[in-house]
Amino acid sequence: MKIGCHISVAKGLEKAVQQAVLLGAESFQVFTKNPRGLKPKKVNQVDADNGVSLLQKHDITLVCHTPYITNMSTPKEDLQEVTIRSIVEDLHIAEAYGAIGAVVHCGKHVGEGEEYGTKRMVETLDLILEQYDGPVKLLLENTAGQGTELGLTIKSLMEIRNATKFPEKIGFCFDTCHAFAAGQWNLDSFDQLIEEMKSTGYLDSLVCIHYNDSKAPFDSHKDRHEKIGKGEIGSEALAKFLTCPDLQHLPVVLETPVDDEKEYAEEIKYLHELRQG
């Protein structure tokens, strides 16, 4: 298990890897581009190559995250086209960075209904993945269920993946806060969660974990991250992910709220302590 955090890539991938080393991160996540925009981004290939070399030197695993504002279930043709272009580009950027996957948020049906939204999301995924044949997997992230978000449950995520033409190109990113807020797990139901991951085949395609406590209560459907042990989930429940034998092969990435990335160094140490018991 490689424990790490989200790090800014504003100064380039090489600087981001150097920051990861300083923080004691064994894995980390970066945005492919501005998380609040879809403006195309040109990769600095020299920086990318230097960054990848550093990743390999320090045996650090990288995960990329696509912008928040894409919507793979949008009923609007122009927005679907922009979403497809942006995510295809994100996959190529993630490949240049040596990432194992590119996390994407599930679609929002924006009032059109779950059945329409799911069908539209599958269609959009097919249009994206027919344009990308590289090694990077597109990772569907479970949601808290705010508004009209899709992808709250393990079952629905597997149904979406299996309905596409390219299930082998799709993996998953499990967010502890989102699943708690969606009413999918808590301290008492952790074992059932892992059993469902196994029985559905979800675990076989799980690529990374977003590791966050929750400001909002269980089943609140509110996406509000909190530092580990400071929120509604608590350290006892979250520690189960760190000690679970079935999850030891995965990178675990903190996305907890910090004023400065340096704060992650202490939190990473805390996770190692939790893992030791």
XYZ file of C-alpha atoms in Angstrom, residues 14 23 36 76 80 108 112 136 148 165-166 173-174 176 196 210 233 250 258 271:
20
model
C 9.168 17.331 -11.849
C 6.280 15.045 2.125
C -12.478 24.372 -12.861
C -26.486 19.095 -24.527
C -20.892 16.466 -24.595
C -25.164 14.251 -13.571
C -33.454 14.040 -17.208
C -3.926 4.683 -18.726
C -28.431 14.605 -9.725
C -17.931 -1.274 -25.367
C -14.580 -0.940 -23.580
C -11.394 5.114 -7.733
C -13.112 4.632 -4.370
C -14.197 6.992 1.417
C -19.720 -6.446 -2.217
C -9.285 8.658 -2.208
C -16.313 8.843 9.847
C -3.563 0.063 -3.884
C -5.135 21.900 3.950
C -1.865 7.132 8.329
